[in-house]
């Protein structure tokens, strides 16, 4: 993706960011003061689950979502990443010097906006809650980056529709906006790409969000997500270009306005809001007709909606 050097007026300097220690101590403080029970009133379902408690939920129950083609070797999927908060070089994102300061536990997640029942709590509590409902699954999906590489991997998680059931969007909600963490102390890319309109944001129409295929991934290859792949939880929207699959989410907001996404703000002609995989529509700077499978030299034809036409084409009639 292109390098854009621009610094909007509203760029938040590092000095204004909540110190990490304050953020991380909050939960310990509440627990020590015996407030965890009391805050459940405000902070829905603060179950105080940890990633360790949730390990038993992996890999999740097998579902019909499988791909007949060979899976991408795990080392490629976890060693070749787009995560601009850390580094623009895909091979470097997972390097301990780059990802090493990224703490994904505790992880405060907010699901709010135009909903009947806002949910605020730790990401692991949401995962535990979904575990209790028995909705944690493993799905093998095709994943196609706009840069014309692709992978096939097993994800663990739950359908985003389960989140909609949980918070009950109001009739007025027409879109869902997703937001990634913003903490320059944990990720060097914020400093390196100062002009970007951080935090990384993405969005879906509400009917896309409600679609069975839109998936909240908490793991891959049978284990919790590695940090470089978007721990503790991320979106996987398999019929859209990879940048719609936002990582390390801190907020899911239901809104009546189409959200501005990071990539759309930088280059609207190249990264429009909808961004469904379509081999017939070239990116302004390259063809989208074929893709390279990660870990191979193989080039294969790209399929409309990334092969999920039967499921999603009706959304775009
Ligand atoms: N989410 C955040 N927060 N930051 C990013 O830079 N990159 C996107 C997407 N989600 C990105 C992100 C792009 S361009 C792709 S292709 C996928 O993450 C890559 O996911 P992977 O590294 O797990 O393969």
Tab-separated table of C-alpha atoms and ligand atoms in Angstrom:
chain	number	residue	atom	x	y	z
A	1	UNK	CA	0.000	0.000	0.000
A	2	UNK	CA	1.202	3.498	-0.637
A	3	UNK	CA	3.113	5.729	1.721
A	4	UNK	CA	1.160	8.834	2.539
A	5	UNK	CA	2.821	11.591	4.508
A	6	UNK	CA	0.193	13.811	5.950
A	7	UNK	CA	-0.448	15.003	9.461
A	8	UNK	CA	-4.037	15.967	10.170
A	9	UNK	CA	-4.819	18.666	12.774
A	10	UNK	CA	-6.369	16.091	15.009
A	11	UNK	CA	-3.345	13.792	15.207
A	12	UNK	CA	-3.017	12.944	18.908
A	13	UNK	CA	0.509	13.528	20.151
A	14	UNK	CA	1.991	10.836	22.300
A	15	UNK	CA	1.887	13.132	25.343
A	16	UNK	CA	-1.911	13.030	25.330
A	17	UNK	CA	-2.307	9.298	25.290
A	18	UNK	CA	-3.379	7.562	28.512
A	19	UNK	CA	-0.237	6.179	30.110
A	20	UNK	CA	-0.213	2.438	29.710
A	21	UNK	CA	0.415	1.861	33.451
A	22	UNK	CA	-2.742	3.792	34.355
A	23	UNK	CA	-4.747	1.750	31.892
A	24	UNK	CA	-3.381	-1.580	32.994
A	25	UNK	CA	-3.681	-0.860	36.697
A	26	UNK	CA	-7.353	-0.028	36.455
A	27	UNK	CA	-8.535	-3.588	36.510
A	28	UNK	CA	-6.202	-4.654	39.307
A	29	UNK	CA	-7.347	-1.649	41.299
A	30	UNK	CA	-11.004	-2.500	40.812
A	31	UNK	CA	-10.408	-6.101	41.769
A	32	UNK	CA	-8.433	-5.131	44.890
A	33	UNK	CA	-11.167	-2.737	45.968
A	34	UNK	CA	-13.802	-5.400	45.490
A	35	UNK	CA	-15.406	-3.383	42.733
A	36	UNK	CA	-15.450	-6.091	40.142
A	37	UNK	CA	-18.908	-7.261	41.208
A	38	UNK	CA	-20.239	-3.735	41.508
A	39	UNK	CA	-18.894	-2.607	38.155
A	40	UNK	CA	-20.761	-5.456	36.471
A	41	UNK	CA	-23.726	-3.090	36.558
A	42	UNK	CA	-21.879	-0.589	34.421
A	43	UNK	CA	-19.446	-2.911	32.718
A	44	UNK	CA	-21.610	-5.675	31.381
A	45	UNK	CA	-20.455	-9.186	32.034
A	46	UNK	CA	-17.127	-8.371	33.617
A	47	UNK	CA	-16.378	-12.006	34.228
A	48	UNK	CA	-12.659	-11.516	34.705
A	49	UNK	CA	-11.749	-14.378	32.383
A	50	UNK	CA	-8.150	-14.563	31.226
A	51	UNK	CA	-6.682	-15.804	27.970
A	52	UNK	CA	-5.454	-18.832	29.916
A	53	UNK	CA	-8.975	-19.641	31.178
A	54	UNK	CA	-10.217	-19.477	27.600
A	55	UNK	CA	-7.611	-21.848	26.147
A	56	UNK	CA	-10.032	-24.773	26.421
A	57	UNK	CA	-12.239	-23.089	23.802
A	58	UNK	CA	-9.678	-23.704	21.013
A	59	UNK	CA	-9.840	-24.780	18.248
A	60	UNK	CA	-13.671	-24.556	18.472
A	61	UNK	CA	-16.271	-26.815	16.936
A	62	UNK	CA	-15.878	-27.788	13.290
A	63	UNK	CA	-18.381	-26.223	10.907
A	64	UNK	CA	-19.315	-26.466	7.275
A	65	UNK	CA	-16.896	-23.650	6.439
A	66	UNK	CA	-14.037	-25.452	4.787
A	67	UNK	CA	-11.955	-24.970	1.673
A	68	UNK	CA	-10.962	-27.887	-0.550
A	69	UNK	CA	-7.566	-26.362	-1.292
A	70	UNK	CA	-4.473	-26.964	0.853
A	71	UNK	CA	-4.068	-24.613	3.820
A	72	UNK	CA	-1.322	-21.998	3.911
A	73	UNK	CA	1.570	-23.161	6.112
A	74	UNK	CA	1.167	-21.582	9.537
A	75	UNK	CA	4.638	-20.012	9.486
A	76	UNK	CA	3.640	-17.950	6.454
A	77	UNK	CA	0.328	-16.781	7.904
A	78	UNK	CA	1.976	-15.676	11.139
A	79	UNK	CA	5.234	-14.403	9.654
A	80	UNK	CA	4.080	-12.248	6.746
A	81	UNK	CA	1.704	-9.633	8.080
A	82	UNK	CA	0.115	-6.331	7.288
A	83	UNK	CA	-0.129	-4.435	10.566
A	84	UNK	CA	0.942	-0.842	9.902
A	85	UNK	CA	0.741	0.091	13.580
A	86	UNK	CA	3.955	-1.962	13.894
A	87	UNK	CA	5.825	-1.941	10.586
A	88	UNK	CA	5.181	-1.628	6.872
A	89	UNK	CA	7.536	-4.528	6.117
A	90	UNK	CA	5.491	-7.681	6.401
A	91	UNK	CA	8.386	-9.902	7.459
A	92	UNK	CA	9.296	-7.542	10.309
A	93	UNK	CA	5.902	-7.191	12.026
A	94	UNK	CA	6.314	-10.420	14.011
A	95	UNK	CA	9.913	-9.629	14.999
A	96	UNK	CA	10.205	-9.509	18.827
A	97	UNK	CA	11.790	-6.049	18.651
A	98	UNK	CA	8.748	-4.736	16.784
A	99	UNK	CA	5.836	-6.614	18.375
A	100	UNK	CA	7.449	-7.277	21.765
A	101	UNK	CA	5.858	-4.371	23.665
A	102	UNK	CA	2.347	-5.101	22.475
A	103	UNK	CA	0.273	-6.148	25.514
A	104	UNK	CA	-3.038	-7.725	24.628
A	105	UNK	CA	-4.170	-8.590	28.128
A	106	UNK	CA	-6.041	-6.974	29.815
A	107	UNK	CA	-7.900	-5.573	26.823
A	108	UNK	CA	-10.816	-3.243	27.255
A	109	UNK	CA	-13.450	-3.602	24.566
A	110	UNK	CA	-16.442	-1.355	24.048
A	111	UNK	CA	-19.486	-2.310	21.968
A	112	UNK	CA	-21.827	0.647	21.919
A	113	UNK	CA	-23.519	3.377	19.903
A	114	UNK	CA	-27.042	2.759	18.612
A	115	UNK	CA	-27.726	-0.404	20.601
A	116	UNK	CA	-30.216	-1.405	23.304
A	117	UNK	CA	-27.604	-3.152	25.448
A	118	UNK	CA	-24.090	-1.690	25.260
A	119	UNK	CA	-21.336	-4.089	26.319
A	120	UNK	CA	-18.114	-2.967	27.967
A	121	UNK	CA	-15.587	-5.367	29.400
A	122	UNK	CA	-12.430	-7.311	28.743
A	123	UNK	CA	-12.088	-9.056	25.377
A	124	UNK	CA	-11.481	-12.337	27.223
A	125	UNK	CA	-14.820	-11.913	29.027
A	126	UNK	CA	-16.589	-11.627	25.696
A	127	UNK	CA	-14.797	-14.743	24.461
A	128	UNK	CA	-15.759	-16.583	27.682
A	129	UNK	CA	-19.357	-15.459	27.245
A	130	UNK	CA	-19.433	-16.758	23.660
A	131	UNK	CA	-17.851	-19.985	24.907
A	132	UNK	CA	-20.717	-20.424	27.388
A	133	UNK	CA	-23.209	-19.927	24.579
A	134	UNK	CA	-21.463	-22.688	22.633
A	135	UNK	CA	-20.931	-20.539	19.549
A	136	UNK	CA	-17.130	-20.763	19.221
A	137	UNK	CA	-16.270	-22.391	15.897
A	138	UNK	CA	-13.342	-23.124	13.641
A	139	UNK	CA	-13.777	-21.996	10.051
A	140	UNK	CA	-11.368	-22.356	7.159
A	141	UNK	CA	-11.651	-19.272	4.964
A	142	UNK	CA	-10.008	-17.911	1.853
A	143	UNK	CA	-8.393	-14.531	2.600
A	144	UNK	CA	-7.426	-12.157	-0.218
A	145	UNK	CA	-5.302	-9.034	0.348
A	146	UNK	CA	-5.800	-6.064	-1.979
A	147	UNK	CA	-2.075	-6.385	-2.771
A	148	UNK	CA	-2.861	-9.630	-4.655
A	149	UNK	CA	-1.537	-12.216	-2.217
A	150	UNK	CA	-3.836	-14.676	-0.513
A	151	UNK	CA	-3.950	-17.378	2.126
A	152	UNK	CA	-6.224	-20.137	3.352
A	153	UNK	CA	-6.289	-20.600	7.088
A	154	UNK	CA	-8.334	-21.954	9.954
A	155	UNK	CA	-9.735	-19.256	12.242
A	156	UNK	CA	-11.331	-19.765	15.660
A	157	UNK	CA	-14.006	-17.336	16.792
A	158	UNK	CA	-17.681	-16.536	16.463
A	159	UNK	CA	-19.980	-15.004	13.915
A	160	UNK	CA	-20.301	-11.223	14.307
A	161	UNK	CA	-24.064	-11.835	14.243
A	162	UNK	CA	-23.676	-13.219	17.806
A	163	UNK	CA	-22.413	-9.802	18.879
A	164	UNK	CA	-25.464	-8.213	17.261
A	165	UNK	CA	-27.683	-10.607	19.237
A	166	UNK	CA	-25.865	-9.576	22.399
A	167	UNK	CA	-26.162	-5.795	22.058
A	168	UNK	CA	-29.403	-5.562	20.036
A	169	UNK	CA	-28.780	-2.784	17.492
A	170	UNK	CA	-31.537	-0.168	17.259
A	171	UNK	CA	-33.505	0.240	14.020
A	172	UNK	CA	-31.640	3.511	13.431
A	173	UNK	CA	-28.252	1.690	13.239
A	174	UNK	CA	-27.254	1.349	9.575
A	175	UNK	CA	-23.494	0.756	9.858
A	176	UNK	CA	-20.922	-0.745	12.187
A	177	UNK	CA	-17.652	1.053	12.824
A	178	UNK	CA	-14.597	-0.816	14.144
A	179	UNK	CA	-11.594	0.778	15.807
A	180	UNK	CA	-8.099	-0.580	16.577
A	181	UNK	CA	-6.065	0.339	19.708
A	182	UNK	CA	-4.016	3.531	19.673
A	183	UNK	CA	-0.964	3.486	21.916
A	184	UNK	CA	2.363	4.653	20.459
A	185	UNK	CA	4.207	3.140	23.441
A	186	UNK	CA	3.241	-0.336	22.304
A	187	UNK	CA	3.678	0.009	18.555
A	188	UNK	CA	6.413	1.846	16.613
A	189	UNK	CA	4.344	2.334	13.446
A	190	UNK	CA	2.313	5.197	14.923
A	191	UNK	CA	5.501	7.231	15.141
A	192	UNK	CA	6.854	6.064	11.782
A	193	UNK	CA	3.585	6.921	9.998
A	194	UNK	CA	2.665	10.072	11.919
A	195	UNK	CA	0.573	11.452	9.102
A	196	UNK	CA	-1.870	8.562	9.057
A	197	UNK	CA	-5.323	9.200	10.485
A	198	UNK	CA	-4.926	6.774	13.390
A	199	UNK	CA	-6.483	4.815	14.941
A	200	UNK	CA	-7.085	2.275	12.173
A	201	UNK	CA	-10.822	2.198	11.543
A	202	UNK	CA	-13.019	0.083	9.327
A	203	UNK	CA	-16.713	-0.387	8.742
A	204	UNK	CA	-19.478	-2.560	7.371
A	205	UNK	CA	-23.102	-1.967	6.466
A	206	UNK	CA	-25.391	-3.430	9.104
A	207	UNK	CA	-26.659	-6.155	6.731
A	208	UNK	CA	-23.049	-7.136	5.959
A	209	UNK	CA	-22.276	-7.211	9.686
A	210	UNK	CA	-25.313	-9.399	10.321
A	211	UNK	CA	-24.236	-11.856	7.622
A	212	UNK	CA	-23.290	-15.286	8.933
A	213	UNK	CA	-19.880	-15.139	7.175
A	214	UNK	CA	-18.661	-11.966	8.952
A	215	UNK	CA	-16.461	-13.469	11.638
A	216	UNK	CA	-14.824	-12.253	14.849
A	217	UNK	CA	-11.586	-14.243	15.049
A	218	UNK	CA	-9.879	-14.824	18.371
A	219	UNK	CA	-7.548	-17.539	17.165
A	220	UNK	CA	-5.985	-19.269	14.185
A	221	UNK	CA	-4.423	-22.680	13.575
A	222	UNK	CA	-6.136	-23.985	16.700
A	223	UNK	CA	-4.600	-21.443	19.104
A	224	UNK	CA	-5.284	-17.897	20.299
A	225	UNK	CA	-4.281	-15.269	17.721
A	226	UNK	CA	-0.606	-14.324	17.662
A	227	UNK	CA	-0.205	-10.605	18.363
A	228	UNK	CA	0.897	-9.869	14.794
A	229	UNK	CA	-2.356	-11.337	13.476
A	230	UNK	CA	-4.528	-9.037	15.593
A	231	UNK	CA	-4.838	-10.440	19.117
A	232	UNK	CA	-6.977	-10.556	21.135
A	233	UNK	CA	-9.717	-10.239	18.544
A	234	UNK	CA	-10.128	-9.074	14.967
A	235	UNK	CA	-12.555	-9.205	12.079
A	236	UNK	CA	-12.310	-11.663	9.205
A	237	UNK	CA	-14.610	-10.631	6.349
A	238	UNK	CA	-13.688	-13.225	3.731
A	239	UNK	CA	-15.507	-11.784	0.693
A	240	UNK	CA	-13.814	-8.388	0.995
A	241	UNK	CA	-10.199	-7.293	0.548
A	242	UNK	CA	-8.036	-8.008	3.582
A	243	UNK	CA	-7.848	-4.431	4.864
A	244	UNK	CA	-11.535	-4.651	5.842
A	245	UNK	CA	-10.484	-7.367	8.332
A	246	UNK	CA	-9.435	-4.958	11.066
A	247	UNK	CA	-7.132	-6.225	13.816
A	248	UNK	CA	-6.877	-5.775	17.601
A	249	UNK	CA	-10.286	-4.140	17.995
A	250	UNK	CA	-11.038	-1.905	20.999
A	251	UNK	CA	-14.410	-0.572	19.899
A	252	UNK	CA	-17.379	-1.732	17.832
A	253	UNK	CA	-19.793	1.136	17.353
A	254	UNK	CA	-23.250	1.012	15.784
A	255	UNK	CA	-24.081	4.181	13.902
A	256	UNK	CA	-26.446	5.704	11.341
A	257	UNK	CA	-23.583	7.224	9.322
A	258	UNK	CA	-21.205	5.445	6.963
A	259	UNK	CA	-17.915	5.421	8.891
A	260	UNK	CA	-14.770	6.929	7.384
A	261	UNK	CA	-12.158	4.214	7.242
A	262	UNK	CA	-8.408	4.779	7.534
A	263	UNK	CA	-7.650	3.613	3.998
A	264	UNK	CA	-10.590	5.445	2.503
A	265	UNK	CA	-9.443	8.692	4.164
A	266	UNK	CA	-5.978	8.230	2.654
A	267	UNK	CA	-6.979	7.139	-0.862
A	268	UNK	CA	-10.741	6.927	-1.569
A	269	UNK	CA	-10.251	5.837	-5.204
A	270	UNK	CA	-8.024	2.954	-4.202
A	271	UNK	CA	-9.750	1.724	-1.046
A	272	UNK	CA	-13.482	2.461	-1.193
A	273	UNK	CA	-15.805	1.557	1.668
A	274	UNK	CA	-17.377	-1.503	0.043
A	275	UNK	CA	-14.228	-3.229	-1.269
A	276	UNK	CA	-15.656	-6.596	-2.261
A	277	UNK	CA	-13.132	-8.878	-3.961
A	278	UNK	CA	-13.648	-8.504	-7.715
A	279	UNK	CA	-11.137	-9.728	-10.321
A	280	UNK	CA	-12.849	-7.641	-13.018
A	281	UNK	CA	-12.170	-4.320	-11.304
A	282	UNK	CA	-8.450	-3.489	-11.213
A	283	UNK	CA	-6.920	-1.478	-8.418
A	284	UNK	CA	-5.934	1.884	-10.015
A	285	UNK	CA	-2.287	0.739	-9.871
A	286	UNK	CA	-2.465	-3.018	-10.548
A	287	UNK	CA	-4.651	-5.848	-11.829
A	288	UNK	CA	-6.798	-7.864	-9.427
A	289	UNK	CA	-7.317	-10.745	-11.876
A	290	UNK	CA	-4.937	-13.160	-10.134
A	291	UNK	CA	-3.362	-13.674	-6.735
A	292	UNK	CA	-0.244	-15.297	-5.297
A	293	UNK	CA	-0.827	-17.932	-2.647
A	294	UNK	CA	1.370	-17.225	0.372
A	295	UNK	CA	4.224	-19.672	0.715
A	296	UNK	CA	4.149	-20.636	-2.966
A	297	UNK	CA	5.021	-19.138	-6.347
A	298	UNK	CA	1.656	-20.242	-7.580
A	299	UNK	CA	-0.595	-17.624	-9.196
A	300	UNK	CA	-4.261	-18.497	-9.224
A	301	UNK	CA	-7.302	-16.744	-10.655
A	302	UNK	CA	-9.099	-14.462	-8.223
A	303	UNK	CA	-12.784	-15.286	-7.802
A	304	UNK	CA	-15.603	-12.771	-7.424
A	305	UNK	CA	-16.490	-12.231	-3.748
A	306	UNK	CA	-13.398	-14.362	-3.131
A	307	UNK	CA	-15.434	-17.492	-3.852
A	308	UNK	CA	-18.360	-16.614	-1.549
A	309	UNK	CA	-20.881	-15.504	-4.214
A	310	UNK	CA	-23.431	-18.136	-3.264
A	311	UNK	CA	-23.517	-16.721	0.256
A	312	UNK	CA	-23.152	-12.968	-0.243
A	313	UNK	CA	-24.131	-11.935	-3.793
A	314	UNK	CA	-27.713	-11.281	-2.635
A	315	UNK	CA	-26.433	-8.460	-0.427
A	316	UNK	CA	-25.423	-6.487	-3.549
A	317	UNK	CA	-28.393	-6.951	-5.882
B	1	LIG	N1	-5.724	-3.938	10.936
B	1	LIG	C1	-4.970	-3.003	11.513
B	1	LIG	N2	-5.349	-2.508	12.703
B	1	LIG	N3	-3.849	-2.503	10.928
B	1	LIG	C2	-3.438	-2.939	9.695
B	1	LIG	O1	-2.409	-2.458	9.178
B	1	LIG	N4	-3.902	-4.406	7.791
B	1	LIG	C3	-4.983	-5.014	7.028
B	1	LIG	C4	-5.785	-6.006	7.877
B	1	LIG	N5	-6.110	-5.435	9.164
B	1	LIG	C5	-4.221	-3.934	9.044
B	1	LIG	C6	-5.362	-4.437	9.729
B	1	LIG	C7	-4.533	-5.688	5.818
B	1	LIG	S1	-4.051	-4.680	4.522
B	1	LIG	C8	-4.509	-7.054	5.697
B	1	LIG	S2	-4.163	-7.815	4.226
B	1	LIG	C9	-4.784	-7.921	6.856
B	1	LIG	O2	-5.021	-7.181	8.064
B	1	LIG	C10	-3.600	-8.836	7.086
B	1	LIG	O3	-3.874	-9.766	8.102
B	1	LIG	P1	-2.764	-10.830	8.508
B	1	LIG	O4	-1.511	-10.082	8.863
B	1	LIG	O5	-3.354	-11.584	9.658
B	1	LIG	O6	-2.555	-11.680	7.295
